[in-house]
Structures are given as structure tokens and as C-alpha cells.
CSV table of N, CA and C in Angstrom, one decimal:
chain,number,residue,atom,x,y,z
A,1,GLN,N,28.9,-2.6,28.5
A,1,GLN,CA,27.6,-2.3,28.7
A,1,GLN,C,26.6,-2.9,27.8
A,2,VAL,N,26.8,-3.7,26.5
A,2,VAL,CA,26.2,-4.4,25.7
A,2,VAL,C,26.4,-5.8,25.9
A,3,GLN,N,25.0,-6.6,25.6
A,3,GLN,CA,25.3,-8.0,25.7
A,3,GLN,C,24.6,-8.1,24.2
A,4,LEU,N,25.2,-9.2,23.8
A,4,LEU,CA,24.4,-9.8,22.5
A,4,LEU,C,24.1,-11.5,22.7
A,5,VAL,N,23.2,-12.1,22.1
A,5,VAL,CA,22.9,-13.2,22.1
A,5,VAL,C,22.2,-13.8,20.5
A,6,GLU,N,23.2,-14.6,20.2
A,6,GLU,CA,22.9,-14.9,18.5
A,6,GLU,C,21.9,-16.1,18.6
A,7,SER,N,20.9,-16.5,17.6
A,7,SER,CA,20.1,-17.9,17.6
A,7,SER,C,19.7,-17.7,16.1
A,8,GLY,N,19.4,-18.9,16.0
A,8,GLY,CA,18.8,-19.0,14.7
A,8,GLY,C,19.7,-19.9,13.4
A,9,GLY,N,21.0,-19.7,13.9
A,9,GLY,CA,21.7,-20.8,13.3
A,9,GLY,C,20.9,-22.6,13.3
A,10,GLY,N,21.7,-23.1,11.8
A,10,GLY,CA,21.4,-24.5,11.9
A,10,GLY,C,21.7,-24.9,10.6
A,11,LEU,N,21.6,-26.4,10.3
A,11,LEU,CA,21.9,-27.1,9.0
A,11,LEU,C,20.6,-26.7,8.0
A,12,VAL,N,21.0,-26.5,6.8
A,12,VAL,CA,20.2,-26.5,5.6
A,12,VAL,C,21.1,-26.8,4.5
A,13,GLN,N,20.0,-27.0,3.6
A,13,GLN,CA,20.0,-27.7,2.4
A,13,GLN,C,20.6,-26.7,1.2
A,14,PRO,N,21.4,-26.8,0.4
A,14,PRO,CA,22.0,-25.5,-0.6
A,14,PRO,C,20.5,-25.2,-1.2
A,15,GLY,N,20.3,-23.9,-1.6
A,15,GLY,CA,19.3,-23.2,-2.3
A,15,GLY,C,18.4,-23.0,-0.8
A,16,GLY,N,18.9,-23.3,0.6
A,16,GLY,CA,17.8,-23.1,1.3
A,16,GLY,C,18.1,-21.6,2.0
A,17,SER,N,17.0,-21.6,3.3
A,17,SER,CA,17.0,-20.2,3.8
A,17,SER,C,16.8,-19.9,5.5
A,18,LEU,N,17.5,-19.4,5.9
A,18,LEU,CA,17.6,-19.4,7.7
A,18,LEU,C,17.6,-17.8,7.6
A,19,ARG,N,16.6,-17.9,9.1
A,19,ARG,CA,16.7,-16.1,9.9
A,19,ARG,C,17.6,-16.1,11.2
A,20,LEU,N,18.5,-15.4,11.1
A,20,LEU,CA,19.3,-15.3,12.3
A,20,LEU,C,18.9,-14.1,13.4
A,21,SER,N,19.1,-14.2,14.3
A,21,SER,CA,18.0,-13.0,15.4
A,21,SER,C,19.5,-12.9,16.3
A,22,CYS,N,19.6,-11.3,17.0
A,22,CYS,CA,20.6,-11.3,17.3
A,22,CYS,C,19.8,-10.4,18.7
A,23,ALA,N,19.6,-10.4,19.8
A,23,ALA,CA,19.0,-9.8,21.2
A,23,ALA,C,20.1,-9.0,21.7
A,24,ALA,N,19.7,-7.6,21.9
A,24,ALA,CA,20.5,-6.9,22.5
A,24,ALA,C,19.8,-6.4,23.8
A,25,SER,N,21.1,-6.3,24.9
A,25,SER,CA,20.4,-5.8,26.3
A,25,SER,C,21.7,-4.9,26.9
A,26,GLY,N,21.0,-4.1,27.7
A,26,GLY,CA,22.0,-2.9,28.1
A,26,GLY,C,21.8,-1.7,28.3
A,27,SER,N,23.3,-1.1,27.6
A,27,SER,CA,23.2,0.7,27.5
A,27,SER,C,22.8,0.8,25.8
A,28,ILE,N,21.2,0.1,25.5
A,28,ILE,CA,21.0,0.2,24.4
A,28,ILE,C,20.9,1.7,23.5
A,29,ALA,N,20.4,2.3,24.4
A,29,ALA,CA,20.2,3.7,23.9
A,29,ALA,C,22.2,4.1,23.0
A,30,SER,N,22.8,3.9,23.6
A,30,SER,CA,24.0,4.0,23.3
A,30,SER,C,24.8,3.7,21.7
A,31,ILE,N,23.5,2.8,21.3
A,31,ILE,CA,24.2,1.9,20.0
A,31,ILE,C,24.3,3.1,18.8
A,32,TYR,N,25.1,2.5,18.0
A,32,TYR,CA,25.0,3.7,16.9
A,32,TYR,C,24.8,2.7,15.5
A,33,VAL,N,25.4,1.4,15.3
A,33,VAL,CA,25.7,0.9,14.3
A,33,VAL,C,25.2,-0.6,14.9
A,34,MET,N,24.5,-1.6,14.2
A,34,MET,CA,24.6,-2.9,14.6
A,34,MET,C,24.7,-3.8,13.0
A,35,GLY,N,25.4,-5.0,13.0
A,35,GLY,CA,25.8,-5.5,11.9
A,35,GLY,C,26.0,-7.5,12.3
A,36,TRP,N,26.4,-7.7,11.1
A,36,TRP,CA,26.5,-9.1,11.2
A,36,TRP,C,27.9,-9.7,10.4
A,37,TYR,N,29.0,-10.3,10.9
A,37,TYR,CA,29.8,-10.9,10.4
A,37,TYR,C,29.7,-12.3,10.3
A,38,ARG,N,31.1,-12.7,9.8
A,38,ARG,CA,31.0,-14.1,9.9
A,38,ARG,C,33.0,-15.1,9.8
A,39,GLN,N,32.7,-16.0,9.9
A,39,GLN,CA,34.3,-16.6,10.3
A,39,GLN,C,34.0,-18.0,9.9
A,40,ALA,N,34.8,-18.5,8.3
A,40,ALA,CA,34.7,-19.8,8.0
A,40,ALA,C,35.9,-20.4,8.5
A,41,PRO,N,36.3,-22.1,8.9
A,41,PRO,CA,37.3,-22.3,9.0
A,41,PRO,C,38.6,-22.0,8.3
A,42,GLY,N,39.7,-21.6,8.8
A,42,GLY,CA,40.4,-21.3,8.0
A,42,GLY,C,40.5,-20.1,7.4
A,43,LYS,N,39.7,-19.2,7.5
A,43,LYS,CA,39.3,-18.0,6.9
A,43,LYS,C,39.3,-17.1,7.9
A,44,GLN,N,39.4,-15.4,8.0
A,44,GLN,CA,39.4,-14.6,8.8
A,44,GLN,C,38.2,-14.2,8.2
A,45,ARG,N,37.8,-13.4,9.5
A,45,ARG,CA,36.5,-12.5,9.9
A,45,ARG,C,35.9,-12.0,8.7
A,46,GLU,N,34.8,-11.8,8.2
A,46,GLU,CA,34.7,-10.9,7.4
A,46,GLU,C,33.1,-10.4,7.4
A,47,LEU,N,32.9,-8.9,6.8
A,47,LEU,CA,31.7,-8.5,6.8
A,47,LEU,C,30.5,-9.1,6.1
A,48,VAL,N,29.6,-9.0,6.5
A,48,VAL,CA,27.9,-9.9,5.9
A,48,VAL,C,27.6,-8.0,5.9
A,49,THR,N,27.1,-7.8,6.5
A,49,THR,CA,26.2,-6.2,6.6
A,49,THR,C,26.2,-5.7,8.0
A,50,THR,N,25.8,-3.8,7.6
A,50,THR,CA,25.7,-3.6,8.6
A,50,THR,C,24.7,-2.5,8.1
A,51,MET,N,23.8,-2.3,9.9
A,51,MET,CA,22.8,-1.0,9.6
A,51,MET,C,22.8,0.2,10.3
A,52,THR,N,23.1,1.4,10.3
A,52,THR,CA,23.3,2.2,11.5
A,52,THR,C,21.8,2.5,12.1
A,53,ASN,N,22.3,3.3,13.0
A,53,ASN,CA,20.8,3.6,13.7
A,53,ASN,C,19.6,4.4,13.0
A,54,GLY,N,20.1,5.2,12.1
A,54,GLY,CA,19.5,6.1,11.3
A,54,GLY,C,18.9,5.0,9.7
A,55,GLY,N,18.9,3.9,10.1
A,55,GLY,CA,18.7,2.9,8.8
A,55,GLY,C,19.6,2.5,7.5
A,56,THR,N,20.8,2.8,7.7
A,56,THR,CA,21.3,3.1,6.8
A,56,THR,C,22.1,1.8,6.8
A,57,THR,N,21.8,0.6,5.3
A,57,THR,CA,22.6,-0.3,5.0
A,57,THR,C,24.1,-0.3,4.4
A,58,ASN,N,24.2,-1.5,4.7
A,58,ASN,CA,25.7,-1.8,3.7
A,58,ASN,C,25.7,-3.7,3.7
A,59,TYR,N,25.9,-3.7,2.5
A,59,TYR,CA,26.5,-5.2,1.9
A,59,TYR,C,27.5,-5.6,1.3
A,60,ALA,N,28.4,-6.6,2.1
A,60,ALA,CA,28.9,-7.3,1.3
A,60,ALA,C,28.9,-7.9,-0.3
A,61,GLU,N,29.7,-7.7,-1.2
A,61,GLU,CA,29.4,-8.1,-2.5
A,61,GLU,C,28.8,-9.7,-2.9
A,62,SER,N,29.6,-10.1,-1.5
A,62,SER,CA,29.2,-11.8,-1.9
A,62,SER,C,28.0,-12.1,-1.0
A,63,VAL,N,27.2,-11.4,-0.6
A,63,VAL,CA,26.1,-12.0,-0.2
A,63,VAL,C,24.6,-10.7,-0.7
A,64,LYS,N,25.1,-9.8,-1.3
A,64,LYS,CA,24.2,-8.9,-2.2
A,64,LYS,C,23.0,-9.7,-2.7
A,65,GLY,N,21.9,-9.3,-2.3
A,65,GLY,CA,20.7,-9.7,-3.3
A,65,GLY,C,20.5,-11.1,-2.9
A,66,ARG,N,20.8,-11.7,-1.7
A,66,ARG,CA,20.7,-12.9,-1.3
A,66,ARG,C,20.3,-12.5,0.2
A,67,VAL,N,20.8,-11.2,1.2
A,67,VAL,CA,20.9,-11.4,2.4
A,67,VAL,C,20.4,-10.0,2.7
A,68,THR,N,19.2,-10.0,3.9
A,68,THR,CA,18.7,-8.7,4.5
A,68,THR,C,18.6,-8.4,5.6
A,69,ILE,N,18.9,-7.5,6.0
A,69,ILE,CA,19.3,-7.1,7.3
A,69,ILE,C,18.3,-6.4,7.8
A,70,SER,N,17.4,-6.2,9.3
A,70,SER,CA,16.3,-5.7,9.8
A,70,SER,C,16.4,-5.7,11.1
A,71,ARG,N,15.8,-4.7,11.8
A,71,ARG,CA,15.5,-4.3,13.3
A,71,ARG,C,14.4,-4.4,13.7
A,72,ASP,N,14.0,-4.9,14.7
A,72,ASP,CA,12.6,-4.6,16.0
A,72,ASP,C,13.6,-3.3,16.6
A,73,ASN,N,12.9,-2.3,17.0
A,73,ASN,CA,13.3,-1.7,18.2
A,73,ASN,C,12.5,-1.8,19.3
A,74,ALA,N,11.4,-2.2,19.2
A,74,ALA,CA,10.5,-2.7,20.5
A,74,ALA,C,11.3,-4.0,20.9
A,75,LYS,N,11.8,-4.7,20.2
A,75,LYS,CA,12.4,-5.9,21.0
A,75,LYS,C,13.7,-5.7,20.8
A,76,ASN,N,14.8,-4.7,20.6
A,76,ASN,CA,15.9,-4.8,20.5
A,76,ASN,C,16.6,-5.7,20.2
A,77,THR,N,16.0,-6.0,18.7
A,77,THR,CA,16.5,-7.1,18.2
A,77,THR,C,17.0,-6.7,16.9
A,78,VAL,N,18.3,-7.3,16.5
A,78,VAL,CA,18.3,-7.6,15.0
A,78,VAL,C,18.2,-9.0,14.0
A,79,TYR,N,17.8,-8.6,12.8
A,79,TYR,CA,17.8,-9.9,12.4
A,79,TYR,C,18.6,-10.1,10.9
A,80,LEU,N,19.1,-11.2,10.4
A,80,LEU,CA,19.6,-11.7,9.1
A,80,LEU,C,19.2,-12.4,8.2
A,81,GLN,N,18.5,-12.4,7.6
A,81,GLN,CA,17.5,-13.0,6.6
A,81,GLN,C,18.3,-13.5,5.3
A,82,MET,N,18.9,-15.2,5.3
A,82,MET,CA,19.8,-15.2,4.3
A,82,MET,C,18.8,-16.1,3.3
A,83,ASN,N,18.8,-16.1,2.1
A,83,ASN,CA,18.3,-16.8,1.3
A,83,ASN,C,19.5,-17.7,0.4
A,84,SER,N,18.8,-18.1,-0.5
A,84,SER,CA,19.8,-19.1,-1.6
A,84,SER,C,20.7,-19.3,-1.0
A,85,LEU,N,20.9,-20.3,-0.2
A,85,LEU,CA,22.4,-20.4,1.0
A,85,LEU,C,23.4,-21.3,0.0
A,86,ASN,N,24.5,-21.2,-0.3
A,86,ASN,CA,25.2,-22.0,-1.2
A,86,ASN,C,26.6,-22.5,-0.3
A,87,ALA,N,27.5,-22.9,-1.1
A,87,ALA,CA,29.0,-23.5,-0.2
A,87,ALA,C,29.9,-22.3,0.3
A,88,GLU,N,29.2,-21.1,-0.4
A,88,GLU,CA,30.5,-20.1,0.3
A,88,GLU,C,29.5,-19.5,1.6
A,89,ASP,N,28.2,-20.0,2.1
A,89,ASP,CA,28.4,-19.4,3.5
A,89,ASP,C,28.3,-20.1,4.6
A,90,PRO,N,29.0,-21.2,4.5
A,90,PRO,CA,28.7,-21.8,6.2
A,90,PRO,C,29.9,-21.4,6.9
A,91,ALA,N,29.3,-20.7,8.3
A,91,ALA,CA,30.4,-20.0,9.1
A,91,ALA,C,29.8,-19.8,10.2
A,92,VAL,N,30.8,-19.4,11.4
A,92,VAL,CA,29.9,-18.8,12.9
A,92,VAL,C,30.1,-17.3,12.3
A,93,TYR,N,28.8,-17.1,12.3
A,93,TYR,CA,27.7,-15.8,12.6
A,93,TYR,C,27.7,-14.9,13.9
A,94,TYR,N,28.4,-13.8,13.8
A,94,TYR,CA,28.7,-13.0,14.8
A,94,TYR,C,27.6,-11.6,14.9
A,95,CYS,N,27.1,-11.5,15.7
A,95,CYS,CA,26.7,-10.3,16.1
A,95,CYS,C,27.2,-9.2,16.3
A,96,ASN,N,27.3,-8.0,15.8
A,96,ASN,CA,28.0,-6.7,16.5
A,96,ASN,C,27.4,-5.7,16.5
A,97,VAL,N,27.9,-4.8,17.3
A,97,VAL,CA,26.9,-3.5,17.7
A,97,VAL,C,28.5,-2.6,17.8
A,98,GLY,N,28.3,-1.1,17.5
A,98,GLY,CA,29.4,-0.4,17.7
A,98,GLY,C,28.4,0.8,18.4
A,99,THR,N,29.3,1.4,19.9
A,99,THR,CA,28.2,2.4,20.9
A,99,THR,C,29.6,3.7,20.8
A,100,ILE,N,28.5,4.9,20.8
A,100,ILE,CA,29.5,5.9,21.1
A,100,ILE,C,29.1,6.7,22.3
A,101,ILE,N,29.5,6.9,23.4
A,101,ILE,CA,29.8,7.7,24.2
A,101,ILE,C,30.6,8.6,25.3
A,102,ASN,N,30.4,9.8,24.7
A,102,ASN,CA,31.0,10.8,25.1
A,102,ASN,C,32.0,10.9,24.4
A,103,TYR,N,31.8,10.5,23.0
A,103,TYR,CA,32.7,10.6,21.8
A,103,TYR,C,33.5,9.4,22.0
A,104,ALA,N,33.3,8.3,22.4
A,104,ALA,CA,34.1,7.1,22.5
A,104,ALA,C,33.4,6.1,22.1
A,105,TYR,N,34.2,5.4,20.9
A,105,TYR,CA,33.4,4.3,20.1
A,105,TYR,C,34.1,2.8,20.8
A,106,ARG,N,33.4,1.8,20.6
A,106,ARG,CA,33.4,0.7,21.1
A,106,ARG,C,32.8,-0.7,20.5
A,107,ASP,N,33.2,-1.9,20.5
A,107,ASP,CA,32.7,-2.5,19.7
A,107,ASP,C,32.4,-3.5,20.4
A,108,TYR,N,30.8,-4.4,20.5
A,108,TYR,CA,30.5,-5.3,21.1
A,108,TYR,C,30.3,-6.8,20.2
A,109,TRP,N,30.6,-8.0,20.8
A,109,TRP,CA,30.3,-9.0,19.5
A,109,TRP,C,29.4,-10.1,20.4
A,110,GLY,N,28.5,-10.9,19.9
A,110,GLY,CA,27.9,-11.7,20.3
A,110,GLY,C,28.8,-13.2,20.4
A,111,LYS,N,28.1,-14.4,20.9
A,111,LYS,CA,29.1,-15.7,21.1
A,111,LYS,C,29.1,-16.4,19.6
A,112,GLY,N,28.1,-15.7,18.7
A,112,GLY,CA,28.2,-16.4,17.4
A,112,GLY,C,27.0,-17.5,17.2
A,113,THR,N,26.7,-17.7,16.2
A,113,THR,CA,25.9,-19.2,15.7
A,113,THR,C,26.4,-19.3,14.4
A,114,LEU,N,26.0,-21.4,14.6
A,114,LEU,CA,26.8,-22.2,13.3
A,114,LEU,C,25.6,-22.3,12.1
A,115,VAL,N,26.2,-21.7,11.1
A,115,VAL,CA,25.5,-21.9,10.0
A,115,VAL,C,25.9,-23.0,9.0
A,116,SER,N,25.4,-24.3,8.8
A,116,SER,CA,26.2,-25.2,8.2
A,116,SER,C,25.2,-25.4,6.6
A,117,VAL,N,25.7,-25.9,5.8
A,117,VAL,CA,25.1,-25.9,4.7
A,117,VAL,C,25.2,-27.7,3.7
A,118,SER,N,24.9,-28.6,3.7
A,118,SER,CA,25.1,-29.8,3.2
A,118,SER,C,23.7,-30.2,2.6
A,119,SER,N,23.8,-31.1,1.8
A,119,SER,CA,22.9,-31.9,1.3
A,119,SER,C,22.9,-33.5,1.7
């Protein structure tokens, strides 16, 4: 019931910044939590950050202080501002939302956007 489209990935130099966007459509009113995950080649997918519908945020220790999650409810869009990018950050970044409908929880995922870091 929810479709997600990520954008904003690309190639940046070490120390550079990127702003990722995730536009949601469908059953928007059922969304309880939104967040970002990432997966590098040869590694498992890991949490970057989450934000509940009430605005409570959570950040992985590896990105804390360098990453900020925000949202624009009018545009049904969540953002990921990333600063001071380093060799730990290259990965495919995935937008994720969790919905609750009649006490049933379900996850939805975007297709991902690639972030590369190189000098």
C-alpha cells in the first residue's frame, strides 16, 4: 500500500556532503515509522537512522553527529542529510517505512540509491 522512491545519491569526495530524499505515496496515513538503512558490498544491511510519526529519532553510533533525518509531511518526503562522508559510508541506501493497520505491522522498502565516496 506504500510506494517509496529514493533519490539524491551520487559520487562525492571524502569530507563531502549529500542529501538523500525518499518520497512516499499510497496509504500515507498508516505510516508509523520512517528510516534509512544501508548495505555495502559484502556486508549485511544495517540501520542508519529512524524517525517515528511523533518525531522521535534514533541514530546508529557510526553516523551519529554526521547524519540528520528530517521530513516534510506536506510533501510526504523524508530526508537524510549526510556530512563528513568517509570510507565507511559508501553503500546503497534504502528508505524504509513501517505501517500499522488493525494491529498488523508491515515494512515497505524503496529500490535504493547509491552513495559513492572517492577522491
